[in-house]
Amino acid sequence: MTTDGVRASTQMVGILGWPVRHSLSPVMHNSEFRRLGLDYVYLAWEVAPEFLEQAARGLRALGAVGYNVTIPHKQAIVTCLDELSAEAKMIGAVNVVCLKDGRAIGYNTDAAGWRDDIEQDIPLAGRSLFLIGAGGAARAVAVGACLAGVRRIVICNRRYETAEALAEILHHHFPKLQVECGGPTSGECHQRIRECEVIVNATPVGMAGHGGSPIPAEWLAPTHYVYDTVYTPAETPLLRAARERGCKTRNGIGMLVRQGARAFRLW
């Protein structure tokens, strides 16, 4: 985007991440601002984890309207905020911050954005979900899946204790849910994935600069529906392997657009 139309009165929003140069959010939001004739600009700020608190304070001091939060800051940003929405509290992760009257309020639009996107293809109620990851994006997917009525979630994460922490959150809010944990190289996960209908990658593995697949290709079967929250590249190694094995697939671009629309309305 050029600076054409940016004035001293222009309101500022943006995205905090590390890395963030791959993000399509600036293109998406700036196009909509122009279409609606709104005096806003959306920027991308690449912020290393050790500078997150300073960046959050700086945006508040500069009078920004708000910002998105992406990997790896969705959980860490919580301690920088004054208030959380009910859904953000449940998830324990934030992807949208609104700055108003000197207060920073955190929201999570990822859960609803993901749920709305995947249910274009497959209803989640009563299904078993194999979730790869246990960070901020995975927490949103898990809660979104529970609110949609899944009966079982298997959390596959390289750090078992992080998976257990997510399992405890889900047990607390959804006591009837069946939750299991395992590591990506464990025989347990290999066995359990066969019993699941939906597979979701909620890690950055497969993103540009984070090559590879989060699980072995041989774990996939034609009966699986595979969703990757990554959208750059459009077809990750995981999605390519799934397609080659006859699975129905979807990448994260729809989730990006749907969560972004909710953030746009909040700002």
Coordinates of N, CA, C and O in Angstrom, one line a residue, residues 86-249:
A86 N -15.3 -12.7 27.3 CA -15.6 -14.0 27.9 C -14.9 -15.1 27.1 O -14.3 -16.0 27.7
E87 N -15.0 -15.0 25.8 CA -14.4 -16.1 25.0 C -12.9 -16.1 25.1 O -12.2 -17.1 25.1
A88 N -12.3 -14.9 25.1 CA -10.8 -14.8 25.3 C -10.4 -15.4 26.6 O -9.3 -16.0 26.7
K89 N -11.1 -15.1 27.7 CA -10.8 -15.7 29.0 C -10.8 -17.2 28.9 O -10.0 -17.9 29.4
M90 N -11.9 -17.8 28.3 CA -12.0 -19.2 28.2 C -10.8 -19.8 27.4 O -10.3 -20.9 27.8
I91 N -10.5 -19.2 26.3 CA -9.4 -19.7 25.4 C -8.0 -19.5 26.0 O -7.1 -20.3 25.9
G92 N -7.9 -18.3 26.7 CA -6.6 -18.0 27.3 C -5.6 -17.4 26.2 O -4.4 -17.5 26.4
A93 N -6.2 -16.9 25.2 CA -5.4 -16.4 24.1 C -6.2 -15.3 23.4 O -7.4 -15.3 23.4
V94 N -5.5 -14.3 22.9 CA -6.1 -13.1 22.3 C -5.5 -12.9 20.9 O -4.3 -13.0 20.6
N95 N -6.4 -12.6 19.9 CA -5.9 -12.2 18.6 C -6.4 -10.8 18.1 O -6.0 -10.4 17.1
V96 N -7.2 -10.2 18.9 CA -7.6 -8.8 18.6 C -7.6 -8.0 19.9 O -8.1 -8.4 21.0
V97 N -7.0 -6.8 19.8 CA -7.0 -5.9 20.9 C -7.7 -4.6 20.5 O -7.4 -4.0 19.4
C98 N -8.6 -4.1 21.3 CA -9.2 -2.7 21.1 C -8.6 -1.8 22.2 O -8.6 -2.1 23.4
L99 N -8.2 -0.6 21.8 CA -7.7 0.4 22.7 C -8.7 1.5 22.7 O -9.0 2.2 21.7
K100 N -9.3 1.7 23.9 CA -10.3 2.7 24.0 C -10.3 3.3 25.4 O -10.3 2.6 26.4
D101 N -10.3 4.7 25.5 CA -10.4 5.4 26.8 C -9.3 5.0 27.7 O -9.4 4.8 28.9
G102 N -8.1 4.7 27.1 CA -6.9 4.4 27.9 C -6.8 2.9 28.3 O -5.9 2.5 29.1
R103 N -7.8 2.1 27.9 CA -7.8 0.7 28.3 C -7.6 -0.2 27.1 O -8.0 0.1 26.0
A104 N -7.0 -1.3 27.3 CA -6.7 -2.3 26.3 C -7.5 -3.6 26.6 O -7.4 -4.2 27.6
I105 N -8.4 -3.9 25.7 CA -9.4 -5.0 25.8 C -9.1 -6.1 24.8 O -9.0 -5.8 23.6
G106 N -8.9 -7.3 25.3 CA -8.6 -8.4 24.4 C -9.8 -9.3 24.0 O -10.6 -9.5 24.8
Y107 N -9.8 -9.7 22.7 CA -10.9 -10.5 22.2 C -10.2 -11.7 21.5 O -9.1 -11.7 21.1
N108 N -11.0 -12.7 21.3 CA -10.6 -13.8 20.4 C -11.7 -14.1 19.3 O -12.8 -14.5 19.7
T109 N -11.3 -13.7 18.1 CA -12.2 -14.0 17.0 C -11.8 -15.2 16.2 O -12.5 -15.6 15.2
D110 N -10.7 -15.8 16.6 CA -10.2 -17.0 15.8 C -11.1 -18.2 16.0 O -11.4 -18.9 15.0
A111 N -11.7 -18.4 17.2 CA -12.5 -19.6 17.4 C -13.7 -19.6 16.5 O -14.0 -20.5 15.8
A112 N -14.5 -18.4 16.5 CA -15.7 -18.3 15.6 C -15.3 -18.3 14.1 O -16.0 -18.9 13.3
G113 N -14.2 -17.6 13.8 CA -13.7 -17.6 12.4 C -13.4 -18.9 11.9 O -13.8 -19.3 10.7
W114 N -12.7 -19.7 12.7 CA -12.3 -21.1 12.2 C -13.6 -22.0 12.1 O -13.8 -22.7 11.1
R115 N -14.4 -21.9 13.1 CA -15.6 -22.7 13.2 C -16.5 -22.4 11.9 O -17.0 -23.3 11.3
D116 N -16.7 -21.1 11.7 CA -17.6 -20.8 10.5 C -17.0 -21.3 9.2 O -17.7 -21.7 8.3
D117 N -15.6 -21.2 9.1 CA -15.0 -21.6 7.9 C -15.1 -23.1 7.7 O -15.5 -23.6 6.6
I118 N -14.7 -23.9 8.7 CA -14.6 -25.4 8.5 C -16.0 -26.0 8.3 O -16.2 -26.9 7.5
E119 N -17.0 -25.4 8.9 CA -18.4 -25.9 8.8 C -19.1 -25.6 7.5 O -20.2 -26.1 7.3
Q120 N -18.4 -24.9 6.6 CA -18.8 -24.9 5.2 C -18.7 -26.2 4.6 O -19.5 -26.6 3.7
D121 N -17.8 -27.0 5.0 CA -17.5 -28.3 4.4 C -18.0 -29.5 5.3 O -18.5 -30.5 4.7
I122 N -17.9 -29.4 6.6 CA -18.2 -30.5 7.5 C -18.7 -30.1 8.8 O -18.1 -29.3 9.5
P123 N -19.9 -30.6 9.2 CA -20.5 -30.2 10.5 C -19.6 -30.9 11.6 O -19.2 -32.1 11.4
L124 N -19.4 -30.2 12.7 CA -18.5 -30.7 13.7 C -19.2 -31.5 14.8 O -18.6 -32.3 15.5
A125 N -20.5 -31.3 15.0 CA -21.2 -31.9 16.1 C -21.1 -33.4 16.1 O -21.3 -34.0 15.0
G126 N -20.7 -34.0 17.2 CA -20.5 -35.4 17.3 C -19.3 -36.0 16.8 O -19.1 -37.3 16.8
R127 N -18.4 -35.2 16.2 CA -17.2 -35.8 15.6 C -16.0 -35.8 16.5 O -16.0 -35.2 17.6
S128 N -15.0 -36.6 16.0 CA -13.7 -36.7 16.7 C -12.7 -35.8 16.0 O -12.6 -35.9 14.7
L129 N -11.9 -35.0 16.7 CA -11.0 -34.1 16.1 C -9.5 -34.4 16.6 O -9.3 -34.5 17.8
F130 N -8.6 -34.5 15.7 CA -7.2 -34.6 16.0 C -6.5 -33.3 15.8 O -6.4 -32.8 14.7
L131 N -6.1 -32.7 16.9 CA -5.6 -31.3 16.9 C -4.1 -31.3 17.1 O -3.5 -31.8 18.1
I132 N -3.4 -30.7 16.1 CA -1.9 -30.7 16.1 C -1.5 -29.3 16.7 O -1.8 -28.3 16.0
G133 N -0.9 -29.2 17.8 CA -0.5 -28.0 18.5 C -1.3 -27.8 19.8 O -2.4 -28.4 20.0
A134 N -0.8 -26.9 20.6 CA -1.5 -26.6 21.9 C -1.2 -25.1 22.3 O -1.4 -24.7 23.4
G135 N -0.8 -24.3 21.3 CA -0.6 -22.8 21.5 C -1.9 -22.0 21.4 O -3.0 -22.6 21.5
G136 N -1.7 -20.7 21.1 CA -2.8 -19.8 21.0 C -3.8 -20.2 20.0 O -5.1 -20.2 20.2
A137 N -3.4 -20.5 18.8 CA -4.3 -20.9 17.7 C -5.0 -22.2 18.0 O -6.2 -22.3 17.7
A138 N -4.2 -23.1 18.5 CA -4.8 -24.4 18.9 C -5.9 -24.3 20.0 O -7.0 -25.0 19.9
R139 N -5.7 -23.4 20.9 CA -6.7 -23.2 22.0 C -8.0 -22.6 21.4 O -9.1 -23.1 21.7
A140 N -7.8 -21.7 20.4 CA -9.0 -21.2 19.8 C -9.8 -22.2 19.0 O -11.0 -22.3 19.0
V141 N -9.0 -23.1 18.2 CA -9.6 -24.2 17.5 C -10.4 -25.1 18.4 O -11.5 -25.5 18.2
A142 N -9.7 -25.5 19.5 CA -10.3 -26.4 20.4 C -11.6 -25.9 21.0 O -12.6 -26.6 21.1
V143 N -11.6 -24.7 21.5 CA -12.8 -24.1 22.1 C -13.9 -24.0 21.0 O -15.1 -24.2 21.2
G144 N -13.5 -23.5 19.8 CA -14.5 -23.4 18.7 C -15.1 -24.8 18.4 O -16.3 -24.9 18.2
A145 N -14.3 -25.8 18.4 CA -14.8 -27.2 18.1 C -15.7 -27.6 19.2 O -16.8 -28.2 19.0
C146 N -15.4 -27.3 20.5 CA -16.2 -27.7 21.6 C -17.6 -27.0 21.5 O -18.6 -27.6 21.8
L147 N -17.5 -25.7 21.2 CA -18.8 -24.9 21.1 C -19.6 -25.4 20.0 O -20.9 -25.3 20.0
A148 N -19.0 -26.1 19.0 CA -19.7 -26.6 17.8 C -20.2 -28.1 18.1 O -21.0 -28.6 17.3
G149 N -19.8 -28.6 19.3 CA -20.4 -29.9 19.7 C -19.5 -31.2 19.4 O -20.1 -32.3 19.4
V150 N -18.2 -31.0 19.2 CA -17.4 -32.2 19.0 C -17.5 -33.1 20.3 O -17.7 -32.6 21.4
R151 N -17.3 -34.4 20.1 CA -17.4 -35.3 21.3 C -16.0 -35.7 21.8 O -15.9 -36.1 23.0
R152 N -15.0 -35.5 20.9 CA -13.7 -36.0 21.3 C -12.6 -35.1 20.7 O -12.7 -34.8 19.5
I153 N -11.6 -34.8 21.4 CA -10.4 -34.1 20.9 C -9.1 -34.8 21.3 O -8.9 -35.1 22.5
V154 N -8.3 -35.1 20.4 CA -7.0 -35.7 20.6 C -6.0 -34.6 20.3 O -5.9 -34.1 19.2
I155 N -5.2 -34.2 21.4 CA -4.2 -33.1 21.2 C -2.8 -33.7 21.0 O -2.3 -34.4 21.9
C156 N -2.2 -33.4 19.9 CA -0.9 -33.9 19.5 C 0.0 -32.8 19.5 O -0.1 -31.9 18.7
N157 N 1.0 -32.8 20.5 CA 1.9 -31.6 20.6 C 3.2 -32.1 21.1 O 3.4 -33.1 21.9
R158 N 4.3 -31.5 20.6 CA 5.7 -31.9 20.9 C 6.0 -31.7 22.4 O 6.8 -32.5 22.9
R159 N 5.4 -30.7 23.0 CA 5.6 -30.6 24.5 C 4.3 -31.1 25.2 O 3.2 -30.5 25.2
Y160 N 4.4 -32.2 25.8 CA 3.3 -32.9 26.4 C 2.6 -32.1 27.5 O 1.4 -32.0 27.6
E161 N 3.4 -31.4 28.3 CA 2.9 -30.6 29.4 C 2.0 -29.4 28.9 O 1.0 -29.1 29.5
T162 N 2.3 -28.9 27.7 CA 1.5 -27.8 27.1 C 0.1 -28.4 26.6 O -0.9 -27.8 26.8
A163 N 0.2 -29.6 26.1 CA -1.0 -30.3 25.7 C -1.9 -30.6 26.9 O -3.1 -30.4 26.8
E164 N -1.3 -31.1 28.0 CA -2.0 -31.3 29.2 C -2.7 -30.1 29.7 O -3.8 -30.1 30.2
A165 N -2.0 -29.0 29.7 CA -2.6 -27.7 30.1 C -3.8 -27.3 29.3 O -4.8 -26.9 29.9
L166 N -3.8 -27.5 28.0 CA -5.0 -27.3 27.2 C -6.1 -28.2 27.5 O -7.2 -27.9 27.6
A167 N -5.7 -29.5 27.7 CA -6.7 -30.5 28.1 C -7.4 -30.1 29.4 O -8.7 -30.3 29.5
E168 N -6.7 -29.6 30.3 CA -7.3 -29.2 31.6 C -8.3 -28.0 31.4 O -9.4 -28.0 32.0
I169 N -8.0 -27.1 30.5 CA -8.9 -26.0 30.2 C -10.2 -26.5 29.6 O -11.3 -26.1 30.0
L170 N -10.0 -27.5 28.7 CA -11.2 -28.0 28.0 C -12.1 -28.8 29.0 O -13.3 -28.7 28.9
H171 N -11.4 -29.6 29.8 CA -12.2 -30.4 30.8 C -13.0 -29.5 31.8 O -14.1 -29.8 32.1
H172 N -12.4 -28.3 32.1 CA -13.0 -27.4 33.0 C -14.3 -26.8 32.4 O -15.3 -26.7 33.1
H173 N -14.2 -26.4 31.2 CA -15.3 -25.7 30.5 C -16.3 -26.7 29.8 O -17.5 -26.4 29.7
F174 N -15.8 -27.9 29.5 CA -16.6 -28.8 28.7 C -16.5 -30.2 29.4 O -15.8 -31.1 28.8
P175 N -17.0 -30.4 30.6 CA -16.7 -31.7 31.3 C -17.1 -33.0 30.6 O -16.6 -34.0 31.0
K176 N -18.1 -32.9 29.7 CA -18.5 -34.1 29.0 C -17.6 -34.5 27.8 O -17.7 -35.6 27.2
L177 N -16.7 -33.6 27.5 CA -15.8 -33.8 26.3 C -14.7 -34.9 26.6 O -14.2 -34.9 27.7
Q178 N -14.5 -35.8 25.7 CA -13.4 -36.7 25.8 C -12.1 -36.1 25.3 O -12.1 -35.7 24.1
V179 N -11.1 -35.9 26.1 CA -9.8 -35.3 25.7 C -8.7 -36.2 26.0 O -8.5 -36.8 27.0
E180 N -7.8 -36.4 25.0 CA -6.6 -37.2 25.1 C -5.4 -36.4 24.6 O -5.5 -35.5 23.7
C181 N -4.2 -36.7 25.1 CA -2.9 -36.1 24.7 C -1.9 -37.0 24.2 O -1.9 -38.2 24.7
G182 N -1.0 -36.6 23.4 CA 0.2 -37.4 23.0 C 1.2 -36.6 22.2 O 0.9 -35.4 21.9
G183 N 2.3 -37.2 21.9 CA 3.4 -36.5 21.2 C 3.4 -36.9 19.7 O 2.8 -37.9 19.4
P184 N 3.9 -36.0 18.8 CA 3.8 -36.3 17.4 C 4.6 -37.5 16.9 O 4.4 -38.0 15.8
T185 N 5.5 -38.0 17.7 CA 6.3 -39.2 17.3 C 5.8 -40.5 18.1 O 6.3 -41.5 18.0
S186 N 4.7 -40.3 18.9 CA 4.3 -41.4 19.7 C 3.4 -42.4 19.0 O 2.6 -42.0 18.1
G187 N 3.5 -43.6 19.3 CA 2.6 -44.6 18.8 C 1.1 -44.3 19.1 O 0.2 -44.7 18.4
E188 N 0.9 -43.7 20.3 CA -0.5 -43.4 20.7 C -1.2 -42.4 19.7 O -2.3 -42.7 19.3
C189 N -0.4 -41.4 19.3 CA -1.0 -40.4 18.4 C -1.3 -41.1 17.0 O -2.3 -40.9 16.4
H190 N -0.4 -42.0 16.6 CA -0.5 -42.7 15.3 C -1.8 -43.5 15.4 O -2.6 -43.6 14.4
Q191 N -2.0 -44.2 16.5 CA -3.2 -45.0 16.6 C -4.5 -44.2 16.7 O -5.5 -44.4 16.0
R192 N -4.4 -43.1 17.5 CA -5.6 -42.3 17.7 C -6.1 -41.5 16.5 O -7.3 -41.3 16.3
I193 N -5.1 -41.1 15.6 CA -5.5 -40.4 14.4 C -6.4 -41.2 13.5 O -7.2 -40.7 12.8
R194 N -6.2 -42.5 13.6 CA -7.1 -43.4 12.7 C -8.5 -43.4 13.2 O -9.4 -43.6 12.4
E195 N -8.8 -43.0 14.4 CA -10.1 -43.0 15.0 C -10.8 -41.6 14.8 O -11.9 -41.5 15.2
C196 N -10.1 -40.6 14.3 CA -10.6 -39.3 14.2 C -11.0 -39.0 12.7 O -10.4 -39.5 11.8
E197 N -12.0 -38.2 12.6 CA -12.5 -37.8 11.3 C -11.9 -36.5 10.8 O -11.8 -36.3 9.6
V198 N -11.6 -35.6 11.7 CA -11.1 -34.3 11.3 C -9.7 -34.1 11.9 O -9.4 -34.4 13.1
I199 N -8.8 -33.6 11.1 CA -7.4 -33.3 11.5 C -7.2 -31.8 11.3 O -7.4 -31.3 10.2
V200 N -6.7 -31.1 12.3 CA -6.4 -29.7 12.2 C -5.0 -29.4 12.6 O -4.6 -29.7 13.7
N201 N -4.2 -28.7 11.7 CA -2.9 -28.3 12.1 C -3.0 -26.8 12.6 O -3.4 -25.9 11.8
A202 N -2.7 -26.6 13.9 CA -2.7 -25.2 14.4 C -1.4 -24.8 14.9 O -1.2 -24.1 15.9
T203 N -0.3 -25.2 14.2 CA 1.0 -24.8 14.4 C 1.6 -24.1 13.2 O 0.9 -24.2 12.1
P204 N 2.7 -23.4 13.3 CA 3.3 -22.8 12.1 C 4.0 -23.7 11.2 O 4.5 -23.3 10.2
V205 N 4.1 -25.0 11.5 CA 4.8 -25.9 10.7 C 4.1 -26.0 9.3 O 2.9 -26.3 9.2
G206 N 4.9 -25.8 8.3 CA 4.4 -25.8 6.9 C 4.3 -24.4 6.4 O 4.1 -24.2 5.2
M207 N 4.3 -23.4 7.3 CA 4.3 -22.0 6.8 C 5.6 -21.6 6.1 O 6.6 -22.3 6.3
A208 N 5.5 -20.6 5.2 CA 6.7 -20.2 4.5 C 7.8 -19.9 5.6 O 7.6 -19.1 6.5
G209 N 9.0 -20.5 5.5 CA 10.0 -20.3 6.5 C 10.0 -21.4 7.6 O 10.9 -21.4 8.4
H210 N 8.9 -22.1 7.6 CA 8.8 -23.2 8.6 C 8.4 -24.5 7.9 O 7.3 -25.1 8.1
G211 N 9.2 -25.0 7.0 CA 8.9 -26.0 6.1 C 8.6 -27.4 6.8 O 8.9 -27.5 8.0
G212 N 8.1 -28.3 6.0 CA 7.9 -29.6 6.5 C 6.4 -29.8 6.9 O 5.6 -28.9 6.7
S213 N 6.1 -31.0 7.4 CA 4.8 -31.4 7.8 C 4.8 -31.7 9.3 O 5.7 -32.3 9.8
P214 N 3.7 -31.4 10.0 CA 3.7 -31.6 11.5 C 3.5 -33.1 11.8 O 3.8 -33.5 13.0
I215 N 3.0 -33.9 10.9 CA 2.8 -35.3 11.1 C 3.3 -36.1 9.9 O 3.3 -35.5 8.8
P216 N 3.7 -37.3 10.1 CA 4.1 -38.1 8.9 C 2.9 -38.3 7.9 O 1.8 -38.5 8.3
A217 N 3.2 -38.2 6.6 CA 2.2 -38.4 5.6 C 1.5 -39.7 5.7 O 0.3 -39.8 5.4
E218 N 2.2 -40.7 6.1 CA 1.6 -42.1 6.1 C 0.5 -42.2 7.2 O -0.2 -43.2 7.2
W219 N 0.4 -41.2 8.1 CA -0.7 -41.2 9.1 C -2.1 -40.9 8.4 O -3.1 -41.1 9.0
L220 N -2.1 -40.3 7.2 CA -3.3 -39.8 6.6 C -4.0 -40.9 5.8 O -3.4 -41.8 5.2
A221 N -5.3 -40.8 5.9 CA -6.2 -41.8 5.1 C -7.3 -41.0 4.4 O -7.6 -39.9 4.8
P222 N -7.8 -41.6 3.3 CA -8.8 -40.9 2.5 C -10.1 -40.5 3.4 O -10.8 -39.6 2.9
T223 N -10.3 -41.2 4.5 CA -11.5 -40.8 5.3 C -11.3 -39.6 6.1 O -12.2 -39.1 6.7
H224 N -10.1 -39.0 6.2 CA -9.8 -37.8 7.0 C -10.2 -36.6 6.2 O -10.0 -36.5 5.0
Y225 N -10.7 -35.6 7.0 CA -10.8 -34.2 6.5 C -9.7 -33.4 7.2 O -9.5 -33.5 8.4
V226 N -8.8 -32.7 6.3 CA -7.6 -32.1 6.9 C -7.7 -30.6 6.7 O -7.9 -30.1 5.5
Y227 N -7.6 -29.9 7.8 CA -7.6 -28.4 7.8 C -6.3 -27.9 8.3 O -5.8 -28.3 9.4
D228 N -5.7 -27.0 7.6 CA -4.4 -26.3 8.0 C -4.7 -24.9 8.2 O -5.1 -24.2 7.3
T229 N -4.4 -24.4 9.5 CA -4.7 -22.9 9.7 C -3.6 -22.1 9.0 O -3.9 -20.8 8.9
V230 N -2.6 -22.6 8.5 CA -1.6 -21.9 7.7 C -2.2 -21.6 6.3 O -3.0 -22.4 5.8
Y231 N -1.9 -20.4 5.8 CA -2.5 -20.0 4.5 C -1.4 -19.5 3.5 O -1.7 -19.2 2.4
T232 N -0.1 -19.4 4.0 CA 1.0 -19.1 3.2 C 2.1 -20.1 3.4 O 2.7 -20.1 4.4
P233 N 2.3 -21.0 2.4 CA 1.7 -21.1 1.1 C 0.3 -21.6 1.1 O -0.2 -22.2 2.1
A234 N -0.4 -21.5 0.0 CA -1.8 -21.9 -0.1 C -1.9 -23.4 0.1 O -2.9 -23.9 0.7
E235 N -1.0 -24.2 -0.3 CA -1.0 -25.6 -0.1 C 0.3 -26.0 0.6 O 1.4 -26.0 0.1
T236 N 0.2 -26.3 1.9 CA 1.3 -26.7 2.7 C 1.7 -28.1 2.4 O 0.9 -28.9 1.8
P237 N 2.9 -28.6 2.9 CA 3.2 -30.0 2.7 C 2.1 -30.9 3.3 O 1.9 -32.0 2.7
L238 N 1.6 -30.6 4.4 CA 0.5 -31.4 5.0 C -0.7 -31.5 4.1 O -1.2 -32.6 3.8
L239 N -1.1 -30.4 3.5 CA -2.3 -30.4 2.6 C -2.0 -31.1 1.3 O -2.9 -31.8 0.8
R240 N -0.8 -30.9 0.8 CA -0.5 -31.6 -0.4 C -0.5 -33.2 -0.2 O -1.0 -33.9 -1.0
A241 N 0.1 -33.6 0.9 CA 0.1 -35.0 1.2 C -1.3 -35.5 1.4 O -1.7 -36.6 1.0
A242 N -2.2 -34.7 2.1 CA -3.6 -35.1 2.3 C -4.3 -35.2 1.0 O -5.1 -36.2 0.7
R243 N -4.1 -34.3 0.1 CA -4.8 -34.3 -1.2 C -4.4 -35.5 -2.0 O -5.2 -36.2 -2.6
E244 N -3.1 -35.8 -2.0 CA -2.6 -37.0 -2.7 C -3.1 -38.3 -2.2 O -3.1 -39.3 -2.9
R245 N -3.5 -38.3 -0.9 CA -4.1 -39.5 -0.3 C -5.6 -39.5 -0.4 O -6.3 -40.3 0.3
G246 N -6.2 -38.6 -1.1 CA -7.6 -38.6 -1.3 C -8.5 -37.9 -0.2 O -9.7 -38.0 -0.2
C247 N -7.8 -37.1 0.7 CA -8.5 -36.4 1.7 C -9.2 -35.1 1.2 O -8.6 -34.5 0.3
K248 N -10.2 -34.7 1.8 CA -10.8 -33.3 1.5 C -10.0 -32.4 2.4 O -9.7 -32.7 3.6
T249 N -9.6 -31.2 1.8 CA -8.7 -30.3 2.5 C -9.2 -28.9 2.5 O -10.0 -28.5 1.6

